Short mmCIF file of C-alpha atoms in Angstrom, two decimals:
data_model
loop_
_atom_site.label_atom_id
_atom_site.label_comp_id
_atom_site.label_asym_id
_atom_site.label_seq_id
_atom_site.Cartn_x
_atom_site.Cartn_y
_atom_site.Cartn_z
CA UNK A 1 104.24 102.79 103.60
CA UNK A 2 103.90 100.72 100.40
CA UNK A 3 106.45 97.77 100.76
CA UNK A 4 107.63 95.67 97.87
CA UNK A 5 105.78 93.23 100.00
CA UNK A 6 102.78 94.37 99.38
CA UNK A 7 103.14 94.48 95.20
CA UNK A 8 104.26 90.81 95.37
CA UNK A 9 101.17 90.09 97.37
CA UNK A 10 99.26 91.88 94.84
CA UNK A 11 100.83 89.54 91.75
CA UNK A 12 99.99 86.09 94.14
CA UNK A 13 96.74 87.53 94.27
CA UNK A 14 96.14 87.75 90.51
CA UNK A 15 97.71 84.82 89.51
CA UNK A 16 95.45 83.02 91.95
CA UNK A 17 92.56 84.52 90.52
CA UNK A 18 93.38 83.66 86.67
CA UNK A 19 94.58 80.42 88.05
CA UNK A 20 90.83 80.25 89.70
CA UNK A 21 89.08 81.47 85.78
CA UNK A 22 91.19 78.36 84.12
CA UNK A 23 89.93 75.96 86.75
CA UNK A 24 86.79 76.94 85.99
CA UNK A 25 87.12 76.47 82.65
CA UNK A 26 88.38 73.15 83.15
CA UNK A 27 92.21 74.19 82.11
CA UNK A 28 93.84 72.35 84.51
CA UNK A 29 97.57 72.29 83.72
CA UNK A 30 97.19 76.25 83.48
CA UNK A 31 95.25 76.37 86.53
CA UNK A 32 98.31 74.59 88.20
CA UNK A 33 101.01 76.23 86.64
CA UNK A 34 99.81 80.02 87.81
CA UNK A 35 98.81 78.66 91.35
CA UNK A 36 102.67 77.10 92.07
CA UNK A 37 103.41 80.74 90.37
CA UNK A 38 101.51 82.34 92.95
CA UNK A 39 102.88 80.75 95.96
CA UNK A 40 106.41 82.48 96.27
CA UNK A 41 104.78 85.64 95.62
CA UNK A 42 102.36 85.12 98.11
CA UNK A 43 104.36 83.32 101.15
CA UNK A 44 107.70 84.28 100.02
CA UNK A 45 108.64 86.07 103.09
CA UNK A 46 107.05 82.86 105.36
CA UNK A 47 108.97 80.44 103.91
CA UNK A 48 112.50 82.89 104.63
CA UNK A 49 111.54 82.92 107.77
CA UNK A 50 111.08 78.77 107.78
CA UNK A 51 114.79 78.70 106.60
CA UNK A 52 115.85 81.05 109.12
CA UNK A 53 114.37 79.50 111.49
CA UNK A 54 115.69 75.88 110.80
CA UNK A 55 112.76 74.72 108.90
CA UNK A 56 113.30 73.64 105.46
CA UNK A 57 110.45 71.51 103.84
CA UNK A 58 108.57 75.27 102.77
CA UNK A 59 111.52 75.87 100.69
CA UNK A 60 112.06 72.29 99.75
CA UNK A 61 108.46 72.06 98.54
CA UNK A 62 108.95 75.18 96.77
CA UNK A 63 111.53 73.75 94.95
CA UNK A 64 109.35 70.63 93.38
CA UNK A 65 107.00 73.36 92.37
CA UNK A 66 109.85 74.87 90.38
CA UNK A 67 110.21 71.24 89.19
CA UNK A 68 106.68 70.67 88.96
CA UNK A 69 106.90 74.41 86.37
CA UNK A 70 109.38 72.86 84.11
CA UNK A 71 107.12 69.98 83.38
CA UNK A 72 104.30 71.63 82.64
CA UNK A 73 106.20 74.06 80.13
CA UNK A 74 107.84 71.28 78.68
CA UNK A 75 104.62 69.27 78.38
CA UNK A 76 103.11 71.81 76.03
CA UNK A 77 99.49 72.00 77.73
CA UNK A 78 100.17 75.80 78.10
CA UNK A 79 98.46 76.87 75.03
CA UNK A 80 96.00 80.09 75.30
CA UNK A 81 92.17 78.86 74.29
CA UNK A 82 91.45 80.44 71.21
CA UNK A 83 88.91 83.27 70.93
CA UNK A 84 86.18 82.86 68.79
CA UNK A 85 85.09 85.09 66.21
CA UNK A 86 82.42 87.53 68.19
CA UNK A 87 84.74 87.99 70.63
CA UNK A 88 87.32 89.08 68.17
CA UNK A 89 85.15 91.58 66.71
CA UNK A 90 84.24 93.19 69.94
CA UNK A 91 87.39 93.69 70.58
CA UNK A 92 88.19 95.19 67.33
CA UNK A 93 85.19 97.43 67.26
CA UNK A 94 85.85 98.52 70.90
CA UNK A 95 89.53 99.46 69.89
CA UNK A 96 88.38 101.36 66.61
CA UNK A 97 85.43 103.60 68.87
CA UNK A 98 88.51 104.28 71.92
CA UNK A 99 91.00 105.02 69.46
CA UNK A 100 94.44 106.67 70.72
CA UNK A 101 92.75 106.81 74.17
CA UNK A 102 93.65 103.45 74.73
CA UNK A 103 97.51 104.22 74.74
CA UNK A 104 96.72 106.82 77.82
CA UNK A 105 96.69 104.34 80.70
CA UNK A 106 99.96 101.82 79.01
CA UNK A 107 102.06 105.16 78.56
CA UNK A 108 100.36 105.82 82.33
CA UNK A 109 103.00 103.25 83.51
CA UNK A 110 106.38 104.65 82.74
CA UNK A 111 105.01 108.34 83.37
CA UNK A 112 103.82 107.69 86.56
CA UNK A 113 106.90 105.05 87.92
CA UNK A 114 109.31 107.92 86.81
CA UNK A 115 107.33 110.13 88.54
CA UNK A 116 107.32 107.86 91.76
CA UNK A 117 110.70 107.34 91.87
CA UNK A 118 112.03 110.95 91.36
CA UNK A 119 109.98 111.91 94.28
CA UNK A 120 110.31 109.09 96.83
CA UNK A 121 112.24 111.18 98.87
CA UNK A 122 109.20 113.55 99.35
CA UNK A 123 106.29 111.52 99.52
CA UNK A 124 106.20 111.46 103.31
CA UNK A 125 103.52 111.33 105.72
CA UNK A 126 104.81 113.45 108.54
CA UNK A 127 107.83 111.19 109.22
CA UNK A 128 107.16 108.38 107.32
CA UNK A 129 107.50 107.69 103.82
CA UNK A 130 105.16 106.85 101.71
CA UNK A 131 107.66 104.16 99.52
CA UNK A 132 110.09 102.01 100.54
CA UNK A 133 113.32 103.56 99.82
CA UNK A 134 115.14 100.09 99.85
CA UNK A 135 112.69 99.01 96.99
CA UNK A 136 111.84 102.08 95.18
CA UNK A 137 111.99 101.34 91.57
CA UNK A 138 109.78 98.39 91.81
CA UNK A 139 107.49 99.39 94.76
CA UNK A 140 106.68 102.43 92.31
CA UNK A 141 106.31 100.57 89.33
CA UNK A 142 103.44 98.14 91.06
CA UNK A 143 101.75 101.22 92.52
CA UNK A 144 101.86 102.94 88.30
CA UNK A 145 100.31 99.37 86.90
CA UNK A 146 97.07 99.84 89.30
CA UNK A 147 96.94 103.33 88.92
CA UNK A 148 96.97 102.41 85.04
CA UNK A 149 94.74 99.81 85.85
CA UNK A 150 92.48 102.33 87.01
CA UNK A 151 92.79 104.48 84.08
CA UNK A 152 91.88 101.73 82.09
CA UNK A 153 88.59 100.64 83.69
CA UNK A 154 87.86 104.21 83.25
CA UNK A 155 88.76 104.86 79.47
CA UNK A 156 86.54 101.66 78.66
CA UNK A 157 84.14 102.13 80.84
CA UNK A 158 84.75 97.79 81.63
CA UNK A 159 84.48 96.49 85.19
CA UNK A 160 87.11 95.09 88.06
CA UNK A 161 86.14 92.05 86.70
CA UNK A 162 86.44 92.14 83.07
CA UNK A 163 89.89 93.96 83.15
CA UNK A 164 91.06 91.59 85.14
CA UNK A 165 89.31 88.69 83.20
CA UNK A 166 91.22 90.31 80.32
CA UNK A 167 94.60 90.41 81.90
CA UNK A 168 93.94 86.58 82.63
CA UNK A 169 93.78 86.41 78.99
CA UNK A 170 97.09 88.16 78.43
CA UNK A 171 98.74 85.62 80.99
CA UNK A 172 97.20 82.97 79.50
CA UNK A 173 98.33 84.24 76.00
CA UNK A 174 101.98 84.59 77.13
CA UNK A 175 102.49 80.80 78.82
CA UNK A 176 105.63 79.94 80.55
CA UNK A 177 107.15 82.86 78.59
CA UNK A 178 105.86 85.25 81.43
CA UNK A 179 108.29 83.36 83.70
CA UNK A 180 111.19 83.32 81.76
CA UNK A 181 112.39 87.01 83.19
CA UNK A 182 111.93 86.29 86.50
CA UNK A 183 114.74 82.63 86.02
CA UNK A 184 117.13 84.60 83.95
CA UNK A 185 116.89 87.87 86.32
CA UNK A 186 118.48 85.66 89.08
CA UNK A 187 121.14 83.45 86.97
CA UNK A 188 123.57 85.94 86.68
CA UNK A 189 123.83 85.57 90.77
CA UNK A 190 123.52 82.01 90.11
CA UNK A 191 126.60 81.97 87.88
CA UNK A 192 128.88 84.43 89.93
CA UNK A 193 128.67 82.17 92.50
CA UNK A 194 129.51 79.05 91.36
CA UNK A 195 132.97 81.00 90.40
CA UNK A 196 132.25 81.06 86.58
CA UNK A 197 133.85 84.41 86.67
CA UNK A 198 136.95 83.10 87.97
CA UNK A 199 136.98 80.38 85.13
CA UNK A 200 136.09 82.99 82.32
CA UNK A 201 138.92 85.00 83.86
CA UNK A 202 141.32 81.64 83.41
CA UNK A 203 140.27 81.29 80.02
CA UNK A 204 140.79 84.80 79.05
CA UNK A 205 144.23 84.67 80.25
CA UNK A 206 145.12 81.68 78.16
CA UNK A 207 143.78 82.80 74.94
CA UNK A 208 144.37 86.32 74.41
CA UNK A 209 147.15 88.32 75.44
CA UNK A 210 146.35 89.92 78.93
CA UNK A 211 149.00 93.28 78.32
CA UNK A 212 147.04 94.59 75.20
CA UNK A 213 144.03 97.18 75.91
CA UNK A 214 142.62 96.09 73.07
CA UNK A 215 142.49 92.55 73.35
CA UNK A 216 140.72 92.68 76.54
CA UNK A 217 138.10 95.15 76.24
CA UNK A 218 137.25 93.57 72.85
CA UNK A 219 136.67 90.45 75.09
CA UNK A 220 134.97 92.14 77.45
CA UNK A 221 132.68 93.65 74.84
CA UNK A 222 132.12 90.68 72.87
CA UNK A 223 131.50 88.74 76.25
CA UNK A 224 128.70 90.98 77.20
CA UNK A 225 126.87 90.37 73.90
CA UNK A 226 127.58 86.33 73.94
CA UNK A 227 126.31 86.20 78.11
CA UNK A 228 123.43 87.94 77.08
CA UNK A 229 122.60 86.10 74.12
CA UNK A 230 122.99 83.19 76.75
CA UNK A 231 121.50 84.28 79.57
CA UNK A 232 118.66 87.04 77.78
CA UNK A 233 119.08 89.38 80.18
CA UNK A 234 122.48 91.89 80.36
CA UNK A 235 121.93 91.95 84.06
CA UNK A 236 122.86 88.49 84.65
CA UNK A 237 125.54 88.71 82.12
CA UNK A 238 126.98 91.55 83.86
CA UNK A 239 128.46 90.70 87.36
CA UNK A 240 129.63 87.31 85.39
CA UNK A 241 131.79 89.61 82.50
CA UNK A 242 132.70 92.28 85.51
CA UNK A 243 134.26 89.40 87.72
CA UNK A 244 136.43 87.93 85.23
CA UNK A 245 137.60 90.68 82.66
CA UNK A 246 136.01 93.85 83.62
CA UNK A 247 137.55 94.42 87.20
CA UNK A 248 141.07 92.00 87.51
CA UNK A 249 142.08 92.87 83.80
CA UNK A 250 140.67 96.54 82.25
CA UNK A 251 140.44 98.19 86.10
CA UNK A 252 143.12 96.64 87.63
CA UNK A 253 145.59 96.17 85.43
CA UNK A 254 144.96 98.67 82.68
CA UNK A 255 143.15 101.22 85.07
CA UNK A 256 140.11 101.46 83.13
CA UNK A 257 137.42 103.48 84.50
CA UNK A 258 134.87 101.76 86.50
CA UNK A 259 131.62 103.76 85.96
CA UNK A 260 132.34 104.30 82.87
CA UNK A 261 133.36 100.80 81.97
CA UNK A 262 129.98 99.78 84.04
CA UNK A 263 127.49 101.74 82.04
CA UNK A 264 129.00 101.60 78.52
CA UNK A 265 129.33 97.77 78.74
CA UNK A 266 125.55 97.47 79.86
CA UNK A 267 124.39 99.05 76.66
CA UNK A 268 126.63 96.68 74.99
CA UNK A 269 125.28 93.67 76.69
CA UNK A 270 121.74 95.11 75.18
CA UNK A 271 122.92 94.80 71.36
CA UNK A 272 122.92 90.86 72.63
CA UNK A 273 119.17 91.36 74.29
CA UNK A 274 118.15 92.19 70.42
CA UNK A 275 119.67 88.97 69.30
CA UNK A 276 118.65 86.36 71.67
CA UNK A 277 114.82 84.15 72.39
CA UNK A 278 116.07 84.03 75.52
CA UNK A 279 114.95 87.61 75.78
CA UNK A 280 111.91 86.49 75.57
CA UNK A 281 109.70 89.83 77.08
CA UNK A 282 111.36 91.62 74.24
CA UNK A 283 111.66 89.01 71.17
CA UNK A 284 108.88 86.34 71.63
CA UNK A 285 106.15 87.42 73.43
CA UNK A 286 105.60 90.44 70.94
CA UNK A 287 105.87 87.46 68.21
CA UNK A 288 103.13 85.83 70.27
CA UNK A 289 100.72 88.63 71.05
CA UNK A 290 100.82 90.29 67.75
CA UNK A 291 100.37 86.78 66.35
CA UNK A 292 103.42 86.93 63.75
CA UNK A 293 103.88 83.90 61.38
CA UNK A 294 107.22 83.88 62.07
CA UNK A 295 108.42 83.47 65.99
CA UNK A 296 112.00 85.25 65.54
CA UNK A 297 110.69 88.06 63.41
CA UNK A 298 111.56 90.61 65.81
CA UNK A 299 114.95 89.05 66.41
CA UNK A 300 115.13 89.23 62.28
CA UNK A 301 114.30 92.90 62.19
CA UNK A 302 116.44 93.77 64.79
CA UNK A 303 120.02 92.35 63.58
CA UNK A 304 121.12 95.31 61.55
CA UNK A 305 120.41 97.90 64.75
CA UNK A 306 121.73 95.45 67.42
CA UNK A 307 125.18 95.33 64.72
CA UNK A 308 125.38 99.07 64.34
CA UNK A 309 125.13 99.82 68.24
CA UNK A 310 127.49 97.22 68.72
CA UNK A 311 130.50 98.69 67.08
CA UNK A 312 129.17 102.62 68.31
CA UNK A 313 129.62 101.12 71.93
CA UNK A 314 132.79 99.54 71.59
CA UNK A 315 133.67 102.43 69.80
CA UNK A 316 132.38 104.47 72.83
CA UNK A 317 134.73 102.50 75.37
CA UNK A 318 137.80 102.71 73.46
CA UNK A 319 137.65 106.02 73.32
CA UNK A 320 136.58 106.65 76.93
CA UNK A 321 137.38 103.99 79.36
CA UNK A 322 140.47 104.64 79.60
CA UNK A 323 141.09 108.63 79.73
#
């Protein structure tokens, strides 16, 4: 059975192996940086088992090679090498002879991660099945990158070894940005439970008047963009917004409905993922790898969409969360 596990096993292993290239190449701080990286993927579940045990110097050490991440970001000695000009061309001229082939194997990975998950249920062998139910979405997804992977290699007609050199160079290319999903992915957990719902919920209460509909799913709606825009990612924002003013104010008091309320404020949260560097899979690292002049083009260029779904959503919940 393929175990989340197992996919976070398989990321340790790569980052080890591009930290490995950059030692080689005498890139030390990089070398570093994706080597801590590697570790929680790699021992994650040993150093659980540390804590439950009693044990906590794993964890602790983990926690100056969080430290120990910071610095190096901060440092700035996380700059890709620059190619040089043959290389370059290569690169172009292989693109221009592949041609639209090369979008088969990235369009391999939603395609086949849709495909995964859909069917979970009946990928069994006899009574076992093949993916972890628990873990489905993401199990599935790893399993669609190396069948893409594999696609790849084959499209190009490139070895193991220079796909993955190549997907060092990607890493590299990105920096600390790769890392800045997985931080803001867990701060929403962080935040709801150091009570910062309860405190938005006090301040909400004081400012706006708590019996008006309106006034609280317009602060619900504008909270989802401004936590986003904060935190880069609408699920952190989320159980933050839901704990203050979604569930003691709209559900509770004003019996909004709860799915509804759920979904429709997620896809308002999202008009704040187009607005924010802190969404920095979606606004900066396209900057970086397409190699704009300006950073926040992206951001720039999407302002007038993130504005226009904005007022369709709240438009949306108005109309529907409370029928």
């Amino acid at each position: 059975m393929l175990k989340i596990e197992q996919v976070y096993w398989l990321l340790g292993a790569f980052l080890l192996f591009s930290a490995a290239l950059n030692l080689r190449e005498r890139r030390l701080a990089m070398a570093g940086f994706w080597a801590i990286l590697a570790c929680p993927f790699l021992f994650g579940e040993a150093i659980l088992a540390a804590l439950a045990a009693g044990t906590r110097w794993p964890a602790q050490a983990m926690g100056v090679g969080v430290l120990a991440l910071g610095v190096m970001a901060a440092h700035g000695g996380l700059r890709a090498h620059a190619d040089n000009a043959e290389a370059i061309a290569a690169r172009r001229a292989a693109a221009s002879r592949l041609g639209n082939r090369l979008f088969g194997p990235a369009l391999a990975i939603p395609i086949v991660t849709l495909a995964l998950v859909l069917g979970a249920s009946h990928l069994r062998w006899q009574e076992t099945p093949l993916i972890d139910a628990q873990h489905s979405t993401l199990a599935a997804l790893g399993l669609a990158c190396v069948i893409a992977f594999a696609a790849a290699l084959r499209v190009t007609r490139a070895p193991v070894v220079s796909g993955l050199g190549e997907g060092r160079r990607l890493l590299d290319a990105l920096g600390w940005a790769a890392l800045l999903p997985m931080l803001l992915a867990t701060l929403g957990s962080v935040f709801a439970a150091t009570g910062v719902g309860d405190a938005i919920a006090a301040i909400v209460s004081a400012v706006i008047p708590t019996d008006s509909r309106l006034a609280c799913l317009t602060a619900f709606a504008l909270g989802m963009v401004l936590f986003t825009v904060i935190m880069g990612n609408a699920f952190a924002a989320f159980p933050v917004l839901m704990a203050g003013i979604g569930l003691p104010l709209l559900v509770l008091r004003h019996g909004a409905h709860p799915a509804v309320l759920g979904s429709i404020g997620m896809l308002t949260g999202y008009c704040g993922t187009l607005l924010t560097p802190m969404a920095a899979n979606f606004n900066i690292v396209p900057a970086v790898l397409l190699e704009l002049p300006d950073q926040y083009g992206v951001i720039r260029a999407q302002l007038p969409t993130a504005l226009v779904l904005l007022g369709v959503n709240f438009l949306l919940l108005w109309l529907l969360v409370f029928q």
